[in-house]
XYZ file of C-alpha atoms in Angstrom:
675
model
C -15.946 12.895 -10.923
C -13.768 15.755 -9.609
C -14.706 17.009 -6.196
C -14.831 20.760 -5.877
C -12.384 22.531 -3.598
C -14.128 23.713 -0.476
C -12.608 26.220 1.930
C -13.184 25.346 5.566
C -14.750 27.873 7.877
C -14.415 28.655 11.542
C -17.029 26.067 12.493
C -14.744 23.132 11.766
C -14.240 20.635 8.972
C -16.569 18.449 6.976
C -15.841 15.059 5.485
C -16.114 16.277 1.889
C -13.111 18.523 2.487
C -10.875 15.462 2.715
C -10.074 12.409 0.689
C -8.504 9.389 2.361
C -6.543 7.848 -0.479
C -5.453 4.223 -0.015
C -2.990 1.961 -1.858
C -4.288 -1.015 -3.798
C -1.507 -3.310 -4.870
C -3.835 -6.193 -5.639
C -7.514 -7.113 -5.553
C -7.484 -8.185 -1.918
C -5.819 -4.956 -0.786
C -8.402 -2.958 -2.712
C -11.168 -4.845 -0.918
C -9.422 -4.192 2.439
C -9.179 -0.460 1.706
C -12.874 -0.277 0.834
C -13.789 -2.166 4.005
C -11.711 0.258 6.068
C -13.494 3.313 4.683
C -11.169 4.677 1.999
C -12.607 7.503 -0.099
C -10.360 6.612 -3.026
C -7.808 3.956 -4.016
C -4.849 4.244 -6.360
C -3.863 1.061 -8.138
C -1.902 -0.038 -11.158
C -2.239 -2.447 -14.025
C 0.426 -5.022 -14.851
C 2.303 -2.383 -16.894
C 2.911 1.353 -17.008
C 2.928 1.857 -13.248
C 5.548 2.667 -10.623
C 5.112 -0.476 -8.531
C 5.974 -3.368 -10.812
C 6.678 -5.526 -7.755
C 3.030 -5.255 -6.660
C 0.645 -7.934 -7.956
C -1.389 -5.155 -9.677
C -4.597 -5.585 -11.685
C -5.294 -6.875 -15.153
C -7.285 -4.991 -17.741
C -9.833 -7.808 -17.429
C -10.757 -7.211 -13.776
C -10.591 -3.420 -13.784
C -14.288 -2.984 -14.625
C -15.229 -5.288 -11.725
C -13.034 -3.238 -9.357
C -14.705 -0.031 -10.569
C -18.175 -1.465 -10.008
C -17.293 -2.660 -6.476
C -15.611 0.631 -5.513
C -18.342 2.880 -6.855
C -20.994 0.777 -5.127
C -19.155 1.657 -1.919
C -18.754 5.361 -2.718
C -15.045 4.909 -3.341
C -13.146 6.299 -6.329
C -10.456 4.457 -8.303
C -7.388 6.221 -9.690
C -5.138 4.299 -12.117
C -1.378 4.760 -11.822
C 0.285 5.378 -15.162
C 3.125 7.072 -13.318
C 6.186 5.943 -15.247
C 8.250 7.297 -18.125
C 6.960 6.049 -21.463
C 9.345 4.722 -24.100
C 8.849 5.541 -27.757
C 8.075 1.933 -28.609
C 5.254 1.904 -26.040
C 3.242 4.811 -27.506
C 0.833 2.613 -29.556
C 0.177 0.358 -26.520
C -0.394 3.243 -24.157
C -2.727 4.924 -26.635
C -4.794 1.745 -26.865
C -4.907 1.554 -23.064
C -6.048 5.190 -22.788
C -8.789 4.509 -25.340
C -9.905 1.540 -23.225
C -9.881 3.593 -20.036
C -11.897 6.373 -21.668
C -14.638 3.796 -22.169
C -14.826 3.136 -18.427
C -15.848 5.313 -15.514
C -12.348 5.461 -14.090
C -12.053 8.454 -11.730
C -8.576 9.579 -12.646
C -5.187 8.669 -14.066
C -1.914 9.456 -12.283
C 0.959 10.370 -14.613
C 4.633 11.243 -14.562
C 5.499 11.406 -18.257
C 4.851 14.789 -19.928
C 4.369 13.125 -23.296
C 1.650 10.959 -21.804
C 0.041 14.057 -20.285
C 0.115 15.699 -23.737
C -1.584 12.674 -25.355
C -4.287 12.582 -22.663
C -4.957 16.326 -23.059
C -5.164 16.139 -26.869
C -7.003 12.868 -27.346
C -8.670 11.845 -24.068
C -9.775 15.088 -22.356
C -12.491 13.235 -20.414
C -9.790 11.510 -18.308
C -9.056 13.365 -15.065
C -5.275 13.848 -14.707
C -3.358 13.722 -11.424
C 0.357 14.595 -11.224
C 2.413 11.831 -9.612
C 4.863 12.297 -6.755
C 7.435 11.303 -9.436
C 7.007 14.826 -10.833
C 8.340 16.157 -7.512
C 6.136 19.208 -7.129
C 7.452 21.618 -4.498
C 6.944 25.167 -5.840
C 4.120 27.271 -7.243
C 5.621 27.435 -10.726
C 5.374 23.649 -11.009
C 1.675 23.839 -10.158
C 1.225 26.346 -13.024
C 3.283 24.069 -15.300
C 1.164 20.992 -14.546
C -2.129 22.825 -14.743
C -1.396 23.455 -18.432
C -1.767 19.701 -18.881
C -5.105 19.959 -17.101
C -3.842 18.307 -13.894
C -6.625 18.648 -11.356
C -4.342 17.735 -8.476
C -0.666 17.291 -7.637
C 1.001 14.990 -5.175
C 3.453 17.225 -3.318
C 7.057 16.294 -2.549
C 7.344 14.299 0.657
C 10.177 16.547 1.868
C 8.024 19.649 2.430
C 7.180 21.091 5.834
C 3.728 22.213 6.907
C 4.362 25.906 6.078
C 5.537 25.016 2.588
C 2.513 22.774 2.108
C 0.157 25.544 3.309
C 1.584 28.012 0.780
C 1.131 25.558 -2.122
C -2.341 24.535 -0.977
C -3.483 28.148 -0.973
C -1.838 28.733 -4.336
C -3.425 25.593 -5.823
C -6.900 26.317 -4.375
C -6.947 29.701 -6.072
C -6.338 27.854 -9.365
C -8.712 24.957 -8.723
C -5.855 22.459 -8.241
C -6.081 20.027 -5.314
C -3.114 19.179 -3.071
C -2.325 15.584 -2.166
C 0.167 14.716 0.582
C 1.615 11.382 1.719
C 0.667 10.918 5.373
C 1.802 7.361 6.094
C 4.268 4.800 4.764
C 7.795 4.532 3.421
C 10.071 7.496 3.023
C 12.567 7.620 0.144
C 15.966 9.101 0.974
C 16.002 10.974 -2.311
C 13.595 13.337 -4.040
C 11.163 11.262 -6.114
C 11.638 11.174 -9.855
C 15.264 12.252 -9.417
C 16.601 8.942 -8.094
C 18.708 6.940 -10.541
C 20.676 4.712 -8.147
C 18.733 1.544 -9.012
C 18.822 2.382 -12.693
C 22.578 2.944 -12.701
C 23.182 -0.310 -10.890
C 21.203 -2.722 -13.036
C 18.796 -0.848 -15.284
C 15.951 -1.239 -12.768
C 14.795 2.356 -13.005
C 12.595 3.888 -10.315
C 11.185 6.021 -13.119
C 9.958 2.792 -14.688
C 8.522 1.286 -11.486
C 11.389 -1.157 -11.007
C 13.357 0.323 -8.113
C 15.431 -2.397 -6.350
C 15.745 -0.200 -3.224
C 19.548 0.081 -2.871
C 18.901 2.654 -0.115
C 17.527 -0.140 2.097
C 20.588 -2.385 1.587
C 23.565 -3.031 3.792
C 26.742 -0.978 3.329
C 30.206 -1.368 4.751
C 29.978 -0.203 8.357
C 30.546 3.576 8.392
C 32.849 5.442 10.725
C 29.749 6.266 12.796
C 28.965 2.572 13.174
C 25.963 2.290 10.818
C 25.290 -0.515 8.333
C 22.252 1.033 6.646
C 23.289 4.673 6.269
C 20.585 5.551 3.663
C 17.668 3.906 5.447
C 14.990 6.202 6.860
C 12.143 5.580 9.247
C 8.630 5.476 7.863
C 6.477 8.541 7.533
C 3.543 8.990 9.895
C 1.553 12.230 10.196
C -1.128 10.605 12.355
C -0.683 13.284 15.033
C -0.515 16.080 12.441
C -4.014 15.824 10.972
C -5.145 19.153 12.456
C -2.113 20.912 10.968
C -2.675 19.310 7.550
C -6.345 20.307 7.635
C -5.493 23.873 8.604
C -2.984 23.931 5.741
C -5.759 23.144 3.267
C -4.621 19.683 2.172
C -7.366 17.791 0.388
C -6.068 14.270 -0.249
C -4.399 12.332 2.573
C -2.457 9.566 0.861
C -1.259 6.292 2.372
C 1.794 4.688 0.746
C 1.973 0.916 0.399
C 1.108 -0.779 -2.889
C 3.427 -3.647 -2.111
C 1.998 -4.097 1.383
C -0.422 -6.855 2.452
C -4.206 -6.352 2.827
C -4.068 -6.466 6.653
C -1.553 -3.560 6.572
C -3.763 -1.534 4.240
C -6.858 -2.171 6.334
C -5.162 -1.246 9.621
C -3.632 1.995 8.419
C -6.722 3.151 6.483
C -9.021 2.225 9.366
C -6.968 4.266 11.835
C -6.858 7.250 9.527
C -10.581 6.976 8.764
C -11.372 7.173 12.454
C -8.943 10.060 12.972
C -10.524 12.092 10.165
C -13.995 11.339 11.537
C -12.902 12.565 14.978
C -11.719 15.837 13.477
C -14.941 16.380 11.544
C -17.056 15.495 14.600
C -15.155 17.993 16.759
C -13.697 15.258 18.948
C -10.227 15.150 20.456
C -7.753 13.490 18.060
C -6.190 10.212 19.054
C -2.517 9.754 19.823
C -2.832 5.960 20.117
C -0.505 4.440 17.513
C -0.551 0.872 18.848
C -2.257 -0.599 15.796
C -0.046 1.345 13.394
C 2.996 -0.126 15.153
C 1.456 -3.630 15.025
C 1.647 -3.885 11.223
C 4.854 -3.394 9.242
C 6.858 -0.287 10.079
C 10.430 0.929 10.308
C 9.462 3.058 13.323
C 7.863 6.418 12.538
C 8.939 10.014 12.006
C 7.222 13.246 10.941
C 10.558 15.027 10.565
C 9.990 16.465 7.097
C 6.503 17.697 7.932
C 7.680 19.369 11.125
C 10.880 20.741 9.562
C 12.936 18.672 12.044
C 15.233 17.082 9.523
C 18.182 15.175 10.951
C 19.556 12.176 12.749
C 16.312 11.124 14.412
C 14.776 10.332 11.011
C 17.197 7.429 10.371
C 16.974 3.839 11.560
C 19.733 1.283 11.108
C 17.366 -1.536 10.233
C 15.173 -1.705 7.107
C 13.108 -4.611 8.418
C 9.935 -4.646 10.515
C 10.343 -2.641 13.726
C 7.163 -3.925 15.396
C 8.796 -6.389 17.792
C 11.482 -3.964 18.890
C 8.908 -1.230 19.441
C 6.773 -3.364 21.774
C 9.712 -4.929 23.622
C 10.724 -1.376 24.478
C 7.160 -0.378 25.462
C 6.834 -3.376 27.740
C 10.407 -3.038 29.004
C 11.319 -6.599 28.157
C 14.463 -7.749 29.950
C 14.660 -11.390 28.982
C 14.410 -13.630 25.922
C 11.280 -15.108 27.383
C 9.678 -11.646 27.586
C 10.599 -10.962 23.964
C 9.120 -14.257 22.877
C 5.888 -13.329 24.638
C 5.752 -10.053 22.710
C 6.369 -11.864 19.439
C 3.554 -14.280 20.108
C 1.196 -11.464 21.059
C 2.065 -9.616 17.859
C 1.517 -12.777 15.820
C -1.894 -13.303 17.419
C -2.833 -9.682 16.866
C -1.902 -9.800 13.176
C -3.782 -13.067 12.816
C -6.895 -11.425 14.279
C -6.528 -8.510 11.831
C -6.117 -10.874 8.882
C -9.192 -12.870 9.903
C -11.197 -9.688 10.447
C -10.257 -8.359 6.994
C -11.128 -11.710 5.422
C -14.531 -11.678 7.107
C -15.305 -8.100 6.134
C -14.348 -8.580 2.521
C -15.777 -12.084 2.034
C -18.930 -10.789 0.341
C -17.183 -8.380 -1.981
C -17.695 -9.497 -5.569
C -15.508 -7.965 -8.256
C -17.424 -9.441 -11.190
C -19.160 -6.667 -13.048
C -22.863 -7.160 -13.526
C -22.696 -5.553 -16.941
C -22.033 -7.483 -20.068
C -18.592 -7.396 -21.572
C -16.690 -6.862 -18.353
C -13.435 -7.452 -20.138
C -11.787 -4.443 -21.730
C -10.054 -6.596 -24.279
C -11.234 -6.739 -27.857
C -11.778 -4.217 -30.594
C -11.354 -0.606 -29.567
C -11.121 2.558 -31.609
C -7.849 4.337 -30.957
C -7.329 7.895 -32.119
C -4.926 8.192 -35.036
C -1.857 10.145 -34.096
C -0.497 12.628 -36.560
C 2.661 11.180 -38.109
C 5.691 12.618 -36.409
C 7.733 14.759 -38.753
C 11.016 12.979 -39.497
C 13.703 15.299 -38.307
C 16.204 16.385 -40.916
C 19.708 15.017 -40.673
C 21.908 17.314 -38.650
C 24.931 17.924 -40.890
C 26.868 20.458 -38.823
C 28.970 19.572 -35.762
C 26.901 19.657 -32.592
C 27.207 22.813 -30.524
C 29.201 22.189 -27.338
C 27.816 23.287 -23.982
C 29.953 23.276 -20.833
C 28.604 23.186 -17.286
C 30.752 24.718 -14.544
C 30.337 25.415 -10.846
C 33.497 27.374 -10.115
C 33.249 31.152 -10.560
C 36.962 31.212 -11.425
C 36.100 29.505 -14.705
C 33.439 32.008 -15.719
C 35.953 33.563 -18.123
C 35.353 30.547 -20.406
C 32.022 32.113 -21.372
C 33.923 34.694 -23.429
C 34.664 31.949 -25.993
C 32.361 32.042 -29.003
C 32.799 28.360 -29.932
C 31.023 27.021 -26.830
C 28.112 27.854 -24.561
C 29.014 27.998 -20.879
C 26.437 27.380 -18.161
C 26.884 28.050 -14.471
C 25.319 25.698 -11.901
C 23.017 27.692 -9.643
C 22.673 26.583 -6.002
C 19.463 25.063 -4.655
C 19.623 27.616 -1.867
C 19.369 30.379 -4.451
C 18.027 33.228 -2.365
C 21.083 33.514 -0.113
C 23.446 33.738 -3.089
C 21.372 36.160 -5.161
C 23.576 39.285 -4.727
C 26.692 37.338 -5.719
C 24.916 35.825 -8.691
C 23.751 39.222 -9.950
C 27.372 40.338 -9.936
C 28.589 37.121 -11.599
C 26.173 37.279 -14.539
C 26.486 41.028 -15.000
C 30.275 40.638 -15.142
C 30.013 37.722 -17.601
C 27.167 38.625 -19.976
C 27.606 35.445 -22.098
C 27.422 33.143 -19.089
C 24.134 31.233 -18.990
C 22.262 29.923 -15.936
C 21.688 26.220 -15.220
C 18.874 25.724 -12.717
C 18.832 22.673 -10.408
C 15.832 20.369 -10.029
C 15.052 21.490 -6.454
C 13.988 25.078 -5.729
C 11.701 25.341 -2.708
C 9.885 28.410 -1.374
C 11.941 31.598 -1.362
C 14.603 29.927 -3.506
C 12.083 29.525 -6.304
C 11.051 33.170 -5.981
C 14.759 34.074 -6.144
C 14.909 32.316 -9.515
C 12.178 34.642 -10.744
C 14.137 37.676 -9.513
C 17.340 36.441 -11.138
C 15.788 35.840 -14.558
C 13.879 39.079 -14.490
C 17.120 40.945 -13.879
C 19.651 39.175 -16.116
C 17.287 37.972 -18.924
C 19.747 35.480 -20.425
C 19.527 34.623 -24.118
C 19.214 30.928 -23.157
C 18.876 28.915 -19.940
C 18.740 25.274 -18.894
C 16.387 24.212 -16.134
C 15.781 20.895 -14.406
C 12.853 22.459 -12.560
C 9.599 22.875 -14.458
C 8.649 25.825 -12.234
C 11.513 27.818 -13.728
C 10.155 26.911 -17.168
C 6.910 28.793 -16.341
C 8.980 31.851 -15.369
C 10.991 31.632 -18.587
C 7.824 31.323 -20.652
C 6.254 34.353 -18.951
C 9.405 36.392 -19.682
C 9.650 35.122 -23.293
C 13.061 33.621 -22.602
C 14.517 30.724 -24.563
C 14.771 27.717 -22.279
C 15.959 24.125 -22.429
C 14.513 21.279 -20.398
C 17.402 19.718 -18.469
C 18.288 16.027 -18.241
C 16.524 15.656 -14.862
C 13.215 16.555 -16.488
C 13.405 12.962 -17.824
C 12.410 13.382 -21.499
C 12.098 9.887 -22.976
C 9.868 10.079 -26.035
C 8.939 12.249 -29.039
C 5.658 13.361 -27.486
C 7.439 14.773 -24.454
C 9.535 16.887 -26.824
C 6.382 17.857 -28.756
C 4.669 18.763 -25.458
C 7.570 20.910 -24.306
C 7.625 22.790 -27.597
C 3.858 23.251 -28.133
C 2.594 23.681 -24.562
C 5.570 25.447 -22.985
C 7.431 27.063 -25.912
C 10.668 25.294 -24.974
C 13.564 25.813 -27.333
C 14.934 22.334 -26.712
C 15.384 19.481 -24.271
C 17.935 16.981 -23.022
C 17.059 13.359 -23.749
C 17.355 11.167 -20.678
C 20.662 9.511 -19.915
C 18.700 6.504 -18.654
C 17.869 5.505 -22.274
C 19.826 2.896 -24.205
C 21.006 3.139 -27.790
C 17.964 1.112 -28.891
C 15.513 3.179 -26.815
C 16.763 6.369 -28.480
C 16.377 4.909 -31.980
C 12.900 6.061 -32.917
C 12.648 9.387 -31.111
C 11.897 12.266 -33.445
C 13.160 15.789 -32.808
C 10.481 18.385 -33.682
C 11.253 20.957 -36.323
C 13.111 24.024 -34.946
C 13.709 22.187 -31.675
C 17.137 21.546 -30.168
C 17.964 18.105 -28.773
C 20.713 17.944 -26.144
C 22.678 15.038 -24.715
C 25.014 14.981 -21.718
C 27.969 12.961 -23.013
C 30.291 13.460 -20.040
C 29.183 13.959 -16.435
C 29.464 12.815 -12.851
C 26.530 10.436 -12.518
C 24.018 11.904 -10.062
C 22.239 8.999 -8.351
C 19.969 10.941 -6.012
C 19.501 14.271 -4.273
C 18.244 14.443 -0.689
C 16.935 17.121 1.626
C 18.227 14.915 4.442
C 21.827 15.123 5.674
C 23.743 12.094 4.331
C 26.753 12.738 6.581
C 25.210 12.094 9.948
C 25.212 8.328 9.382
C 28.420 8.194 7.351
C 31.249 10.584 8.175
C 29.462 12.153 11.127
C 28.230 15.613 12.007
C 28.023 17.350 15.373
C 24.595 18.729 14.610
C 21.588 16.610 15.535
C 19.357 18.322 12.983
C 19.751 20.603 10.013
C 19.411 24.367 10.124
C 19.564 27.146 7.545
C 23.300 27.434 7.876
C 23.771 23.813 6.773
C 22.424 24.485 3.301
C 24.500 27.579 2.729
C 27.815 26.797 4.389
C 28.357 23.031 4.530
C 30.799 21.606 1.960
C 31.715 17.952 2.464
C 32.560 14.754 0.658
C 32.769 11.121 1.708
C 32.046 7.703 0.211
C 30.057 4.619 1.164
C 30.498 1.055 -0.075
C 27.481 -1.032 -0.943
C 28.269 -4.652 -0.174
C 26.755 -5.715 -3.533
C 28.661 -3.442 -5.892
C 30.613 -0.208 -6.188
C 31.334 2.653 -3.803
C 29.131 5.750 -4.009
C 30.289 9.322 -3.479
C 28.382 11.527 -1.033
C 28.824 15.159 -1.991
C 27.495 18.340 -0.400
C 28.296 21.627 -2.126
C 27.800 25.018 -0.472
C 24.306 26.290 -1.193
C 22.820 22.935 -2.223
C 21.402 19.778 -0.752
C 23.278 16.487 -0.391
C 23.695 14.332 -3.466
C 24.925 10.810 -4.136
C 27.094 10.065 -7.176
C 28.556 6.995 -8.849
C 32.219 6.488 -8.086
C 33.069 6.937 -11.786
C 31.915 9.579 -14.245
C 29.941 8.643 -17.372
C 31.609 9.153 -20.761
C 29.411 8.259 -23.735
C 31.013 9.126 -27.056
C 29.231 6.294 -28.860
C 25.894 8.148 -28.768
C 27.146 10.745 -31.218
C 28.010 8.241 -33.931
C 24.961 6.083 -33.160
C 22.549 9.058 -33.301
C 24.382 11.688 -35.299
C 21.183 13.023 -36.837
C 19.218 13.326 -33.576
C 21.286 15.629 -31.391
C 21.946 19.268 -32.160
C 23.784 20.013 -28.919
C 26.192 18.203 -26.619
C 27.009 18.976 -23.005
C 30.035 18.142 -20.911
C 29.760 18.581 -17.139
C 32.932 20.004 -15.613
C 31.567 20.882 -12.196
C 33.840 20.484 -9.171
C 32.488 17.158 -7.983
C 35.220 14.829 -6.807
C 34.748 11.248 -7.965
C 37.365 8.598 -8.767
C 37.502 9.827 -12.402
C 40.532 12.029 -13.070
C 41.276 14.617 -15.769
C 44.773 14.316 -17.114
C 44.574 17.661 -18.933
C 43.232 21.099 -17.954
C 39.544 21.815 -18.356
C 40.331 24.210 -21.224
C 42.317 21.528 -23.001
C 39.517 19.068 -22.406
C 37.041 21.420 -24.029
C 39.326 21.647 -27.084
C 39.519 17.862 -27.287
C 35.716 17.562 -27.247
C 35.461 20.240 -29.966
C 37.917 18.336 -32.123
C 35.928 15.139 -31.586
C 32.654 16.833 -32.581
C 34.215 18.059 -35.793
C 35.443 14.551 -36.688
C 33.588 12.028 -34.480
C 34.565 9.073 -36.640
C 38.289 9.765 -36.337
C 39.671 7.056 -34.053
C 42.531 9.328 -32.973
C 40.116 11.884 -31.440
C 38.138 9.127 -29.775
C 41.206 7.548 -28.231
C 42.664 10.865 -27.111
C 39.529 11.739 -25.190
C 39.363 8.265 -23.616
C 42.930 8.709 -22.397
C 42.366 12.253 -21.117
C 39.604 11.131 -18.731
C 40.085 7.921 -16.752
C 38.494 5.780 -15.533
C 34.912 6.169 -16.793
C 31.923 3.884 -17.455
C 28.988 3.797 -19.847
C 26.899 0.783 -18.910
C 23.579 2.647 -18.707
C 23.650 3.404 -22.434
C 23.996 -0.324 -23.143
C 21.237 -1.592 -20.849
C 18.730 1.289 -20.730
C 15.595 1.036 -18.542
């Protein structure tokens, strides 16, 4: 059941204006969350969810969980928040059919193809947009509402003013806002992190992140061993601000945490919400929150205080260190006393949770509790087999240097210019650039927050390009409203035929990039819709993550303690860090954009064109000015000509070898291992 959106008045807040949403990584954690007073719990099955390391549920015990939760006035949301491979479509359709037979309260999704299938075949299922969809502007809310999303989980990087704007926007469109208020912070924007995938195929977009950001690196010049490790998020003292901003769902992170952790955090938040609704003074006592696992706490993103204070050079539990500081321990004996007290406290919590959940039975009283067995699954219309693409693929070139804009005068290629994430500040210069180069096409980044998203609207309304590429779905809604031809970029993570079908039918997209995370085998059965262009990025610096945080403070160093507006526009830096398990990574900050992390070597994948010659209509090469260890031994113009020659005769060994020699060194392991 979907709760209605209620505006609060001047007399205070009521409990039905909030949802305390708890993590449920296993059955015992779900029981703990219910005992602590959670209004709703998000949990996953043993497949198709973004926490494969959690114990998760089985399809057999889901009905019992639903019965227990609903008996305790608690809702259950099922996480299906991963990208779906083509080979998994029949299995996911069967699962959706099974879920539609239950009284599940909602499904959380990332994959647009999955959203399309739910909308077309299972409209009774309530859809929630995962944090993996990285919603941070109003256009994205419009985009997701077309898939009937009743709520979106906002990006963790937003500040309270940005959240307020989106909450008001969503409320006017009957879309609820959900915000993470406690638990782990990722260093990169969710859904756009490929570092684990690039390392060993353990994709975060498939629920398999191996957390390289928490690992040890070679000690940086600033003396840090864990330069990508952030403190945990805690907005415990910000409840009033979140309430005033109109946030509905207060979400606790932690599906791989233990039941005593879940109980403690949810219990503290339950009491805090109750204080607010009862008109009592809010608590600032965080002792219990510091007792269970934490990496110390920060509310830096929420307060817009992004900087050095959000980092901690230790990914392990901070509890002992916190209390030794509180009690001013000066000897090993004092520290040992604190450790024992903490152990005893956690033991008390564990025993309390066990006692409070002892009577909770998850066996459904109804017959046929298992969801296994015969189930009617809707028959999908056969996908139209795309016709073999006989002509050479059209070559697209991505640039970031205005001095190379003259390349757009060529009629044998399409040239795209990388727009900055801080778009508003550069708008006058961009008007001039595109007016002076009418064939130049815009390439929109994945992150466009606040005024920078509105600047995208102004730019498109003025220049009205014949074609654009966007990695931000909010820009897609603008393009659709202006009747512009648009292509879904590679960071929109298209991984199956139904995502392509969704983009074409629901959003009038002209084409899409297929994800560079996919292997040769995983691309095999994808069908390109009729009159739809399929792009592939065959040469590019490999973007591992993008962060709103400054990645230089812990690495190369920066005199500023926290970021300001000038950092985004003026800062232009590069450094590298060395993970002790594998390769170096390049940290790159371009003027006008946020920090990004790149692989040390660029990706060159020429094999995909011979392996899937009939699938792709367009090929991109990324010639942006991002300094990695890969070197070009010819000019960019010559390199373009070499790629054109290869596209005309991709099976000619001479062209293949010439390109391989012109760009060295490169790697292509992702295409072999997939996700």
